[in-house]
PDB file of C-alpha atoms in Angstrom:
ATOM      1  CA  UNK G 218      15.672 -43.363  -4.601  1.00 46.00           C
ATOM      2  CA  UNK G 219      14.231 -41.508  -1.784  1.00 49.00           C
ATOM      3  CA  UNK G 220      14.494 -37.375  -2.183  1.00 48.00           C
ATOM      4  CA  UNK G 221      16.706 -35.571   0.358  1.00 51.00           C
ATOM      5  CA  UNK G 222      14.241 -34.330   3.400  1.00 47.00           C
ATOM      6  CA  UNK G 223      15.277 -30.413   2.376  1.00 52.00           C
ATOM      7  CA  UNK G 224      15.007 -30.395  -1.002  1.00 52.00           C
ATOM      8  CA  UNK G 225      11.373 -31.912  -0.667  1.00 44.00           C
ATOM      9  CA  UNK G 226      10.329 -29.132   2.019  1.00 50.00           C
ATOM     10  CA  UNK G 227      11.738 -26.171  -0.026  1.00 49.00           C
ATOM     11  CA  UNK G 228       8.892 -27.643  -2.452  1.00 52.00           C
ATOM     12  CA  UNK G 229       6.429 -27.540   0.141  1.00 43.00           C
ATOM     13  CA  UNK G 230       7.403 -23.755   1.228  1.00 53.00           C
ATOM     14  CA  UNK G 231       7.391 -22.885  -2.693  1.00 50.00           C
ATOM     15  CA  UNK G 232       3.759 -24.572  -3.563  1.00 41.00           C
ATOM     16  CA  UNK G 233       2.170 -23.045  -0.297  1.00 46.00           C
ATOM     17  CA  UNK G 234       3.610 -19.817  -1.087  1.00 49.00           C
ATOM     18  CA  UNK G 235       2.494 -19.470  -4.723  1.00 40.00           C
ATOM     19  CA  UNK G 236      -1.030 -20.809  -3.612  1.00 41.00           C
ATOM     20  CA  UNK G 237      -1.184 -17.892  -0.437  1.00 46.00           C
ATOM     21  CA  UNK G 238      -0.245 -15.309  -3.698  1.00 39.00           C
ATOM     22  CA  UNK G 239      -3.121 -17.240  -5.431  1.00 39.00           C
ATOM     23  CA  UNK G 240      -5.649 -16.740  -2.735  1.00 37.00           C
ATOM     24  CA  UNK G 241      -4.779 -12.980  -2.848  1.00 36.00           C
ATOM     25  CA  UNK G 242      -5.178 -12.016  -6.722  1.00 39.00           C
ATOM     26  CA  UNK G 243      -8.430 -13.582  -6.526  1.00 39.00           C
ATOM     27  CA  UNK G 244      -9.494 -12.000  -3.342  1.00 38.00           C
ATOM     28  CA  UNK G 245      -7.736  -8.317  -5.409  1.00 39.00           C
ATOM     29  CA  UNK G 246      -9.877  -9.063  -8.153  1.00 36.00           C
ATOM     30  CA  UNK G 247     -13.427 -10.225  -6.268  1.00 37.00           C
ATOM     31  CA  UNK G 248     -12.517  -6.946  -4.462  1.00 38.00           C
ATOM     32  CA  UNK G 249     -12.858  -5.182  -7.806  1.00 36.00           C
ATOM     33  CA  UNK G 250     -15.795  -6.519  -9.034  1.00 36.00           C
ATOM     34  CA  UNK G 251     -17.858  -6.576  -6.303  1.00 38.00           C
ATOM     35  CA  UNK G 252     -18.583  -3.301  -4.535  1.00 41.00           C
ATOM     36  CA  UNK G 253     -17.887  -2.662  -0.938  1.00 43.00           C
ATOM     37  CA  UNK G 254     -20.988  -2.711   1.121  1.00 44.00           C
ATOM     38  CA  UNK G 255     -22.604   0.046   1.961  1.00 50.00           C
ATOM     39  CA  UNK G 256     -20.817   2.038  -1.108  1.00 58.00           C
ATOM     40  CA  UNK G 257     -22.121   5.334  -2.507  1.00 79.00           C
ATOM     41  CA  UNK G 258     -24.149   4.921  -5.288  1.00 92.00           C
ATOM     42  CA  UNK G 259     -22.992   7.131  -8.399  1.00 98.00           C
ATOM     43  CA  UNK G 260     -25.503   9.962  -8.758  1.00 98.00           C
ATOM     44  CA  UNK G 261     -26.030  11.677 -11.739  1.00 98.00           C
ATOM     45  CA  UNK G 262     -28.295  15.122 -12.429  1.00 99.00           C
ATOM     46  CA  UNK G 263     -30.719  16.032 -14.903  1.00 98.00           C
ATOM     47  CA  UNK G 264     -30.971  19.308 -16.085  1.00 98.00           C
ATOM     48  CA  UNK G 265     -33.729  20.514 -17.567  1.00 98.00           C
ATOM     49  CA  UNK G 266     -34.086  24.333 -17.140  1.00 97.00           C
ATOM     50  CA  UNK G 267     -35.468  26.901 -19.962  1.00 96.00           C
ATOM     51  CA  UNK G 268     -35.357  30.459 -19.549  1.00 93.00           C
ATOM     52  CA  UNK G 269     -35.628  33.295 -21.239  1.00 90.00           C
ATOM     53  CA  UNK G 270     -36.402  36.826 -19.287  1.00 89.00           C
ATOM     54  CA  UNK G 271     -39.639  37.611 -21.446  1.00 89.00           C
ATOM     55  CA  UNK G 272     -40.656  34.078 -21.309  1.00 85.00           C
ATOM     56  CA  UNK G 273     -40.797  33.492 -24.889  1.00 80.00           C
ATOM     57  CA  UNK G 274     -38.186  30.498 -25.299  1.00 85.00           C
ATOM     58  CA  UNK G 275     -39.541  27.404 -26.970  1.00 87.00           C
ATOM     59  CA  UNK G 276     -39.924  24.594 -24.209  1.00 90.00           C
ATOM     60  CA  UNK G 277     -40.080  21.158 -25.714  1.00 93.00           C
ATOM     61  CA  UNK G 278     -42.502  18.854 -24.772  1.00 95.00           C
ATOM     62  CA  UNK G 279     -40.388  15.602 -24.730  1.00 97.00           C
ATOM     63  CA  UNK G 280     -38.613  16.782 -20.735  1.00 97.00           C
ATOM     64  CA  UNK G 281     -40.608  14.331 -18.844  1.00 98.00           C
ATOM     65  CA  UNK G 282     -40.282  11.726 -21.409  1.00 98.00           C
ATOM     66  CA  UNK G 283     -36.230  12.010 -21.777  1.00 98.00           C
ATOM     67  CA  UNK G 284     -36.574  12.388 -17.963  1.00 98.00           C
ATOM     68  CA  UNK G 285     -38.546   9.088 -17.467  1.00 98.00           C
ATOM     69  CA  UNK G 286     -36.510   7.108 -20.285  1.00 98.00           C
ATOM     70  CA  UNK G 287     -33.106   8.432 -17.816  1.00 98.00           C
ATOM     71  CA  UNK G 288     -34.246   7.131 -14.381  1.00 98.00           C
ATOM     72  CA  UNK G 289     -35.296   3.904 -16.358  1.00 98.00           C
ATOM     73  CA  UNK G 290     -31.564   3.461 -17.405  1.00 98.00           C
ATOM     74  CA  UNK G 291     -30.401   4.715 -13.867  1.00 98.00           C
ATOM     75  CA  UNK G 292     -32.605   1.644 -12.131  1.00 98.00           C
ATOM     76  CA  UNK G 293     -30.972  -0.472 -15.305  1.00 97.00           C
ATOM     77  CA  UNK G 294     -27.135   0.439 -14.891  1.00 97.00           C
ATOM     78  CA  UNK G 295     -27.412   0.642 -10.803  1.00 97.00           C
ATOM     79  CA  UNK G 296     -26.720   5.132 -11.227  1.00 98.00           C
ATOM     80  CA  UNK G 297     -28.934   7.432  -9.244  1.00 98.00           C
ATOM     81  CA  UNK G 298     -30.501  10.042 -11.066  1.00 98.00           C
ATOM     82  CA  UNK G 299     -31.536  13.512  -9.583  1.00 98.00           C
ATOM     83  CA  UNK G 300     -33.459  15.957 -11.462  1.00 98.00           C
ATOM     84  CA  UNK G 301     -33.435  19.784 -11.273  1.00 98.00           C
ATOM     85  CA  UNK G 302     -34.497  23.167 -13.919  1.00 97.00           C
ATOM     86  CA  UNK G 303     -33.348  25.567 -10.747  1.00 98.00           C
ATOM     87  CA  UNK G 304     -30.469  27.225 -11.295  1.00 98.00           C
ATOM     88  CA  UNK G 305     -29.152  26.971  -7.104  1.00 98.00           C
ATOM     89  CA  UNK G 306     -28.383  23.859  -7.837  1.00 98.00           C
ATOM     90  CA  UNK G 307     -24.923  24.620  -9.535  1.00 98.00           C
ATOM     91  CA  UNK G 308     -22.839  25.227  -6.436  1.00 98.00           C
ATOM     92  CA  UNK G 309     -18.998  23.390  -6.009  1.00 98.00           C
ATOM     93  CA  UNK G 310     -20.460  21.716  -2.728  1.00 98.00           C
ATOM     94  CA  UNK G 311     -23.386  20.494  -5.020  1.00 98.00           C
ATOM     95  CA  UNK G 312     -22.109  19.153  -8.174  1.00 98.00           C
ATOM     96  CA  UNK G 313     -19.376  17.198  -6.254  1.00 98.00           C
ATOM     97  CA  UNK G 314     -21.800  14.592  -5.607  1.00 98.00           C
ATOM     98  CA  UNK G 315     -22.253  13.865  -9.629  1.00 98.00           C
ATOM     99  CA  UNK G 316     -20.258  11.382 -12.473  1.00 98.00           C
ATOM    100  CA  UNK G 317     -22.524  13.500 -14.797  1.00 98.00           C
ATOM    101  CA  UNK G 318     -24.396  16.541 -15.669  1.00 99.00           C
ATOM    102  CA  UNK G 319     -26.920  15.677 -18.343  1.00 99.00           C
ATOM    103  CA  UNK G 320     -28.585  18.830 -19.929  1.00 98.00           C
ATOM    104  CA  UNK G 321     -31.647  17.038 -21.495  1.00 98.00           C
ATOM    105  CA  UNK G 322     -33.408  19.437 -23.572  1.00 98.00           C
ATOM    106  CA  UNK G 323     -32.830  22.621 -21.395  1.00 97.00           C
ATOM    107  CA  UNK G 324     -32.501  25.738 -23.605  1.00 97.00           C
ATOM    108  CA  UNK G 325     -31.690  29.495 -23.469  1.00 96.00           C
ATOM    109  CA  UNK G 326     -30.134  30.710 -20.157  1.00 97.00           C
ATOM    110  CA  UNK G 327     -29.344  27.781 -18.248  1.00 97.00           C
ATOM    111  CA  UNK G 328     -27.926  29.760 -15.201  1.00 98.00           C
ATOM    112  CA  UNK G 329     -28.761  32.851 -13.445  1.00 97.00           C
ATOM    113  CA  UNK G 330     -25.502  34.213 -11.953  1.00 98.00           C
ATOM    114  CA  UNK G 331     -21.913  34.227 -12.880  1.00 98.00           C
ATOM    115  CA  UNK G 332     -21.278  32.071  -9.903  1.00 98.00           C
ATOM    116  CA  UNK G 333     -23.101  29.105 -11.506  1.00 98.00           C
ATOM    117  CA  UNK G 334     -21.152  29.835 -14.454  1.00 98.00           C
ATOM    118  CA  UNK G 335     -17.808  29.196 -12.563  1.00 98.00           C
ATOM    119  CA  UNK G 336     -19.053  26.163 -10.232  1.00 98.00           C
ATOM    120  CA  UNK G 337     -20.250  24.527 -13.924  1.00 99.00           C
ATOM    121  CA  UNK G 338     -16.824  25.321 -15.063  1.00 98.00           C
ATOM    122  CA  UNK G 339     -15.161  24.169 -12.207  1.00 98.00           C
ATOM    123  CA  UNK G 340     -16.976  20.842 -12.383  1.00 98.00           C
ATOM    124  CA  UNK G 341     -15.541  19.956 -16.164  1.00 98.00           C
ATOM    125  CA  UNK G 342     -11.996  21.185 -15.030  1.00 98.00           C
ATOM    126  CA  UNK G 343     -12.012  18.546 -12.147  1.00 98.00           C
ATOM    127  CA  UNK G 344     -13.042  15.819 -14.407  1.00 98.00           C
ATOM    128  CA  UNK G 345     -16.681  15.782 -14.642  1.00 98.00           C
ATOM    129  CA  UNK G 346     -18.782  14.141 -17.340  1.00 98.00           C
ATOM    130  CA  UNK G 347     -21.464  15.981 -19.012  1.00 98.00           C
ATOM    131  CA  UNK G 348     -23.907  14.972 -21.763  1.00 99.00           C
ATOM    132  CA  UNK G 349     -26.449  17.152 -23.732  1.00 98.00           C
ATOM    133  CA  UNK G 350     -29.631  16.172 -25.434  1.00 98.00           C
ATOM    134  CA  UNK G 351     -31.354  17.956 -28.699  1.00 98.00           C
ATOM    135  CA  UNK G 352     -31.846  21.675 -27.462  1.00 98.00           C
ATOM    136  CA  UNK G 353     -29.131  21.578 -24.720  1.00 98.00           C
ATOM    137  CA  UNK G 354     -27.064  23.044 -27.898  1.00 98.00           C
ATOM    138  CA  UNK G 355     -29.041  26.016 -27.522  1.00 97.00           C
ATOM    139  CA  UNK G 356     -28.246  26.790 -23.735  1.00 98.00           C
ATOM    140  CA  UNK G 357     -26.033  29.229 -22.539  1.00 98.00           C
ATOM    141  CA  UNK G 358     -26.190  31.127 -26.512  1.00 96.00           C
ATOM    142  CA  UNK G 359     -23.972  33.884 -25.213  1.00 97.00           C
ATOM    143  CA  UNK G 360     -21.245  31.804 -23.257  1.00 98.00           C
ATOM    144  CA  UNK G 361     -18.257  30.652 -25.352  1.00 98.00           C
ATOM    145  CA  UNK G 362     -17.077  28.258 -22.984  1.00 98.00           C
ATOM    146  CA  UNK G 363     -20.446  26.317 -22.861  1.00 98.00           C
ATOM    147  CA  UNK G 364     -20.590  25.518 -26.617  1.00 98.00           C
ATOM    148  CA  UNK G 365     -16.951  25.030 -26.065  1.00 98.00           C
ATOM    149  CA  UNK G 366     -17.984  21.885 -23.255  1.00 98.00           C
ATOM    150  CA  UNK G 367     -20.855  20.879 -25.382  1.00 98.00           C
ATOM    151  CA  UNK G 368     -19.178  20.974 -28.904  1.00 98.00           C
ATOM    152  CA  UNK G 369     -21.178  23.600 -30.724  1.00 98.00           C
ATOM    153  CA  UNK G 370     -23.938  26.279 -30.678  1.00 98.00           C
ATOM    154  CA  UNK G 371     -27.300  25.664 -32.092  1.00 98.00           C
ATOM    155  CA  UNK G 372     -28.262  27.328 -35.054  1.00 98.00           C
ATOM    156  CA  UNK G 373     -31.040  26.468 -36.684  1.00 98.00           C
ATOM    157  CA  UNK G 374     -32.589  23.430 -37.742  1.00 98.00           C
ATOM    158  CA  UNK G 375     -34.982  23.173 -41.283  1.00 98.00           C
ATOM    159  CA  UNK G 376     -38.854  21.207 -40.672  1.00 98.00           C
ATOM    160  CA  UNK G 377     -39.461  18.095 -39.477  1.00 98.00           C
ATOM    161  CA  UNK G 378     -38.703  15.176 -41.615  1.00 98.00           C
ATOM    162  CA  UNK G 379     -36.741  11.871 -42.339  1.00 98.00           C
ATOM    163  CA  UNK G 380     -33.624  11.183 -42.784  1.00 98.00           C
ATOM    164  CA  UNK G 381     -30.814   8.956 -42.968  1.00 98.00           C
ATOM    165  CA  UNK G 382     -28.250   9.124 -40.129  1.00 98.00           C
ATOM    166  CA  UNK G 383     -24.769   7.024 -40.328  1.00 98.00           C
ATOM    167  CA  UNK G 384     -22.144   5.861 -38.173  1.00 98.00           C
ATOM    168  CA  UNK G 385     -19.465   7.698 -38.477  1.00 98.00           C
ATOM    169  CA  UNK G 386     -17.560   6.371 -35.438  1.00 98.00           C
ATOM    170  CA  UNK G 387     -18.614   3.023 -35.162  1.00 97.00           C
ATOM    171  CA  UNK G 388     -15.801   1.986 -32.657  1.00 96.00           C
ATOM    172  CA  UNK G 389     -17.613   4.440 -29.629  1.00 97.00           C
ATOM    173  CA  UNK G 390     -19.300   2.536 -26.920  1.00 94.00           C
ATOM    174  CA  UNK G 391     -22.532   4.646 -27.445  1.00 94.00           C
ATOM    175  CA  UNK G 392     -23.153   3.384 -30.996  1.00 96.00           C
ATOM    176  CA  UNK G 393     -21.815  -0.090 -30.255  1.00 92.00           C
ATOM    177  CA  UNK G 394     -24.003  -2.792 -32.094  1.00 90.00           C
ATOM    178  CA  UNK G 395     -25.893   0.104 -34.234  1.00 93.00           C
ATOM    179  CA  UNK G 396     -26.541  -0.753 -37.498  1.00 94.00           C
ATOM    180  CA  UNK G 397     -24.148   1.231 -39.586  1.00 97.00           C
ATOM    181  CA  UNK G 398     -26.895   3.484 -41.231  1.00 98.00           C
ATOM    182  CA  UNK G 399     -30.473   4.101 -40.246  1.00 98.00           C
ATOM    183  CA  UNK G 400     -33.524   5.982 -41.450  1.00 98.00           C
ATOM    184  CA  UNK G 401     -34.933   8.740 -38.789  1.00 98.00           C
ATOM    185  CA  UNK G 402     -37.514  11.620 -38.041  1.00 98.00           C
ATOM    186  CA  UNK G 403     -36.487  14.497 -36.444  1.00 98.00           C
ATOM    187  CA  UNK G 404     -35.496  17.650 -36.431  1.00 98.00           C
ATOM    188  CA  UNK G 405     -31.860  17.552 -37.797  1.00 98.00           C
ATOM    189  CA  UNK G 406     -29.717  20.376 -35.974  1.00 98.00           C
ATOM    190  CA  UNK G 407     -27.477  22.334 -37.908  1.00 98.00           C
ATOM    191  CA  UNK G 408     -24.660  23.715 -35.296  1.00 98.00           C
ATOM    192  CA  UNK G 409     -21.947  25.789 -35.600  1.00 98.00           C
ATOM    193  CA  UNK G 410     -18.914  27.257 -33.404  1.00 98.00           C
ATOM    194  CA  UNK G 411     -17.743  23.400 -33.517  1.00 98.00           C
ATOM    195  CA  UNK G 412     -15.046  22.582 -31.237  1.00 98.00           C
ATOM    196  CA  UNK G 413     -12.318  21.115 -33.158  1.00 98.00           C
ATOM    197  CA  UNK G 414     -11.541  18.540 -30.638  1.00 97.00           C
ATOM    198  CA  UNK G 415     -15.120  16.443 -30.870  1.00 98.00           C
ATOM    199  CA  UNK G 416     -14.935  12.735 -32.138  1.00 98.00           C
ATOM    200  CA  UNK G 417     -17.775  12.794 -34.881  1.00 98.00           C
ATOM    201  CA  UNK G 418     -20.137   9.891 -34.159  1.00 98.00           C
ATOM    202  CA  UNK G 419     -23.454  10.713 -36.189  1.00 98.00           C
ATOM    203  CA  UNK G 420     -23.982  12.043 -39.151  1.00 98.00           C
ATOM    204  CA  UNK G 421     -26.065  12.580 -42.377  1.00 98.00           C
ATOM    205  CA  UNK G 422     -26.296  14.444 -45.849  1.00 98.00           C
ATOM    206  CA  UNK G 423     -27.269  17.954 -46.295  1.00 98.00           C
ATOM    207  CA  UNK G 424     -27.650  17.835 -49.298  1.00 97.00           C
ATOM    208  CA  UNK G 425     -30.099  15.321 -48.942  1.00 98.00           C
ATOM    209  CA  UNK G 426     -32.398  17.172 -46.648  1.00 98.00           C
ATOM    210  CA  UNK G 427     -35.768  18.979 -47.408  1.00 98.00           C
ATOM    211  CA  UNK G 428     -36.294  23.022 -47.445  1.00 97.00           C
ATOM    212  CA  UNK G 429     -33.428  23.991 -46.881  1.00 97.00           C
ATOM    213  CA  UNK G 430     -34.065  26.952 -49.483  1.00 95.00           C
ATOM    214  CA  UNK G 431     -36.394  28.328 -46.485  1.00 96.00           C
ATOM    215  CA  UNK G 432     -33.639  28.802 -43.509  1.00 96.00           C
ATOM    216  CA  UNK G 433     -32.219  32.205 -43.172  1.00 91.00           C
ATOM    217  CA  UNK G 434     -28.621  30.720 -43.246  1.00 93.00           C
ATOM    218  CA  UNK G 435     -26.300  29.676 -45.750  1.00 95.00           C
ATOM    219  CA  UNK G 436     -26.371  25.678 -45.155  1.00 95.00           C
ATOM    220  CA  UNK G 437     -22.529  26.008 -47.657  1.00 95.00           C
ATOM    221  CA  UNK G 438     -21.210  26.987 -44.752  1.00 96.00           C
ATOM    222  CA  UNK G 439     -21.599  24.054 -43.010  1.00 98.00           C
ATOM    223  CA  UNK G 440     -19.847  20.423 -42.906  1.00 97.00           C
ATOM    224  CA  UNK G 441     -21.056  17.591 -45.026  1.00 98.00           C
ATOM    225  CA  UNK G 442     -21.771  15.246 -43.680  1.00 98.00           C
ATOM    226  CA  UNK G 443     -23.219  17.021 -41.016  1.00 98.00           C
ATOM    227  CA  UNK G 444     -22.181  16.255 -37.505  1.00 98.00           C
ATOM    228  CA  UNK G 445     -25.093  14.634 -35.247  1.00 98.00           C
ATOM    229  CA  UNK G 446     -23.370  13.721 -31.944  1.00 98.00           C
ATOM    230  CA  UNK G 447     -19.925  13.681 -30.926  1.00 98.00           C
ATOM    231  CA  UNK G 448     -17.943  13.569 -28.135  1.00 98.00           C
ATOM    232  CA  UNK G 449     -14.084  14.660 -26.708  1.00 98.00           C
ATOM    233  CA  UNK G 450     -12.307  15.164 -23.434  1.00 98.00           C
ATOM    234  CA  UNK G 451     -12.214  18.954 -23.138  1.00 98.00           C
ATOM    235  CA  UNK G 452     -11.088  20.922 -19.942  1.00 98.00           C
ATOM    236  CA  UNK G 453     -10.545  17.942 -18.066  1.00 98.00           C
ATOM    237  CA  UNK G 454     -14.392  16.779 -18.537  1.00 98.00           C
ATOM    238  CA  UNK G 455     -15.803  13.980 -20.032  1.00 98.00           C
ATOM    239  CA  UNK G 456     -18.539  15.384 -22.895  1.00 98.00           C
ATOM    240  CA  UNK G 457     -21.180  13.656 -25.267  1.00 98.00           C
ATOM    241  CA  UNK G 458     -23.840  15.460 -27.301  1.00 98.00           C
ATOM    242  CA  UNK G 459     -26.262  14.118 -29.335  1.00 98.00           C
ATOM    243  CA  UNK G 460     -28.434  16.558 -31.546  1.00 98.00           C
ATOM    244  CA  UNK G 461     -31.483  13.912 -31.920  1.00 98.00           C
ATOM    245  CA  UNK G 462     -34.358  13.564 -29.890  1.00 98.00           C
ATOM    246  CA  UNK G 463     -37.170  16.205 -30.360  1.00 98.00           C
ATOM    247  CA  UNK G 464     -39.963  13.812 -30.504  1.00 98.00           C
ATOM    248  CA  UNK G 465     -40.996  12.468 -27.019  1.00 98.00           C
ATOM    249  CA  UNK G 466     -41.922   8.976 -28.043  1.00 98.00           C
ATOM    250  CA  UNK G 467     -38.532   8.301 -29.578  1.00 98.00           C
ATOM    251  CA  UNK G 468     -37.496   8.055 -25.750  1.00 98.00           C
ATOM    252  CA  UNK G 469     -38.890   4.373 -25.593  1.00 98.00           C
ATOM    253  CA  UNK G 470     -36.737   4.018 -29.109  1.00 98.00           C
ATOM    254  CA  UNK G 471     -34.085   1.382 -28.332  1.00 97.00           C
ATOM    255  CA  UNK G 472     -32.246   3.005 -30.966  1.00 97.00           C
ATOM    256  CA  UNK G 473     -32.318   6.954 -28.927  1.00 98.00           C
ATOM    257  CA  UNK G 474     -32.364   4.818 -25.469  1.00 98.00           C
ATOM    258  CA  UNK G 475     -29.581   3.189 -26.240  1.00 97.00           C
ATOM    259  CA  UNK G 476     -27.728   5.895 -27.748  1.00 98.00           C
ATOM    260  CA  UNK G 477     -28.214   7.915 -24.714  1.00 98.00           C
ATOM    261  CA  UNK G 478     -27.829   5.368 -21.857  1.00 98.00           C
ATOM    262  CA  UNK G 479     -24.126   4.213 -23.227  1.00 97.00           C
ATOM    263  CA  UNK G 480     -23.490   7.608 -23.888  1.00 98.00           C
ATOM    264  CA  UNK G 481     -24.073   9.072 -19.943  1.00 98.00           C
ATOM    265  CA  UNK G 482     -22.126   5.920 -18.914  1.00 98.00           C
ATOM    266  CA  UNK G 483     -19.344   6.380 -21.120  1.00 98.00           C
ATOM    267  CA  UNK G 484     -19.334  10.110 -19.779  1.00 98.00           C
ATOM    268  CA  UNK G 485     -19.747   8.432 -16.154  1.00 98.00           C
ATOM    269  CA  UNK G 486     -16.133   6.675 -17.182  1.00 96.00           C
ATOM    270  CA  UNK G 487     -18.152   3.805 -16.860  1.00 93.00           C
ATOM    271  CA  UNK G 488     -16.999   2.646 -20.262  1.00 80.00           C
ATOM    272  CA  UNK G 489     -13.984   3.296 -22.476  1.00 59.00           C
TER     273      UNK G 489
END
């Protein structure tokens, strides 16, 4: 029996119409995934300044490593990394350019003016990421806010020696594929003024760590296990911190490296 002429070209209109809406979710989607050409690059800055007005403020000798080990991941993860220790450089007009501050190893005062003070702030209130490395914890020692961003203030730390760190928060993209405990040498950070909002990521035993009987603190005081990186969503901003990272050649680590290049893109919002 043949099928009447209408019914057989409503077919037609319906399987040309379903392939046209075809053509266009994939051409939505290839959209997505590929860039636009000529699209900006995102840009991220390094911050590395230490200060102290009689000059006296430990610098650490790991900068240009952390800074090497960052534009490595930048030419890995298609991001453009800047790198500044001057102060100017925190300005609205500036730091709109940037997915991400990363404070890698600055320490002491970190800005110069009050005005830098408010353009930082502005940045994490308008969504900005921001990630700090080892010392960073130790900028900014008077400013409330800052240790709010970061997570904590740096307090002291006992001498250098290994340790076992765990995964506390396995299910973070920087930490991702980490086996779930790990032995490591370092300086472990003890930091206080937590924020209660951070997500605990790393941590380890106090009570397993060496000379502690020679800090002029009372270790109690602080949590066991004790927090080694964390981040949250404060302000508005995006924030990661990880206390680890003193010694320069653990920048070529794939354990640190990788720690620290998920963790900028997750601030980025390049991950979930």
């Amino acid at each position: 029996m043949t099928a009447p002429v209408g019914n057989f070209k409503t077919e037609i209109r319906s399987i040309a119409m379903i392939l046209s809406l075809t053509l266009v979710w994939a051409f939505a989607m290839l959209s997505l995934a590929v860039p636009a050409a000529g699209a900006a690059q995102a840009r991220i800055l390094v911050y590395t300044r230490n200060y102290t007005p009689d000059g006296k403020g430990y610098v650490h000798d790991n900068i240009a490593a952390s800074v090497e080990a960052i534009r490595k991941m930048g030419a890995e993860k298609a991001f453009a990394v800047d790198v500044s220790d001057d102060p100017a450089v925190f300005s609205d007009a500036n730091l709109k350019q940037y997915a991400a501050l990363v404070f890698s190893n600055s320490n002491n005062q970190a800005f110069s003016s009050d005005a830098q003070r408010d353009a930082f702030k502005h940045y994490i209130e308008t969504g900005g990421g921001f990630v700090g490395l080892h010392s960073a914890s130790g900028s900014e020692r008077d400013w409330p806010y800052f240790w709010s961003v970061l997570g904590g203030k740096f307090a002291v730390h006992p001498k250098m020696q290994t340790f076992t760190v765990q995964v506390a928060d396995p299910h973070f993209p920087g930490v991702q594929g980490m086996p779930p405990t790990f032995a490591w040498t370092d300086e472990c950070y003890f930091t206080d003024h937590l924020n209660p909002d951070i997500h605990i990521v790393l941590v380890t035993d106090r009570t397993k760590l060496a000379a502690l009987d020679l800090l002029k603190i009372d270790v109690s005081t602080f949590p066991n296990p004790l927090p080694l990186a964390w981040y949250h969503q404060f302000d508005g901003g995006r924030e990661f911190y990880l206390a680890l990272g003193h010694n320069k050649q653990d920048y070529a680590n794939p354990i640190l490296y990788g720690i620290i290049e998920k963790g900028i893109l997750w601030a980025m919002n390049r991950v979930q």
